[in-house]
């Protein structure tokens, strides 16, 4: 059986820091693409600025291809397009970590998968940008399988920033939990 290959964009952040070890445990050959500020132990390290299309294209030309690209760090349409343009031709599947912030207001309840997309004012530009990225990827799904995850919030052990914790508390107080 051939080893599956996975590229995790943003693989040294909070989500990637949990995802990469799980993929390695499942016998994936994992490549992590980040700016090089955090050296990863175990996976192959690919260093680039994800907003620099030329750097991403150079990497895409040097790799043998991937079974899956998992993008855990795209915050807007442009960075999603840049990564897609570079890597969609060298993978068989695309997985995108989005956010429940893409849903329009759902007063009194958490959003559900079938709710309207477009972002809500409470999330400011973050939700609108993530919604635009999701729409772009949905449009690409005819040429390559795309999976989009939309968690409400990601929290857990090894949380490195207080921003998400503070934001989670603020959302809870605002009745958005």
Tab-separated table of C-alpha atoms in Angstrom, residues 18-30:
chain	number	residue	atom	x	y	z
A	18	UNK	CA	-3.257	18.794	16.460
A	19	UNK	CA	-3.966	17.647	12.907
A	20	UNK	CA	-0.385	16.948	11.812
A	21	UNK	CA	0.390	14.409	14.584
A	22	UNK	CA	-2.901	12.617	13.814
A	23	UNK	CA	-1.998	12.374	10.121
A	24	UNK	CA	1.490	11.119	10.970
A	25	UNK	CA	-0.053	8.527	13.285
A	26	UNK	CA	-2.256	7.411	10.377
A	27	UNK	CA	0.903	6.854	8.294
A	28	UNK	CA	0.563	9.913	6.045
A	29	UNK	CA	3.653	11.543	4.599
A	30	UNK	CA	2.901	15.061	5.854
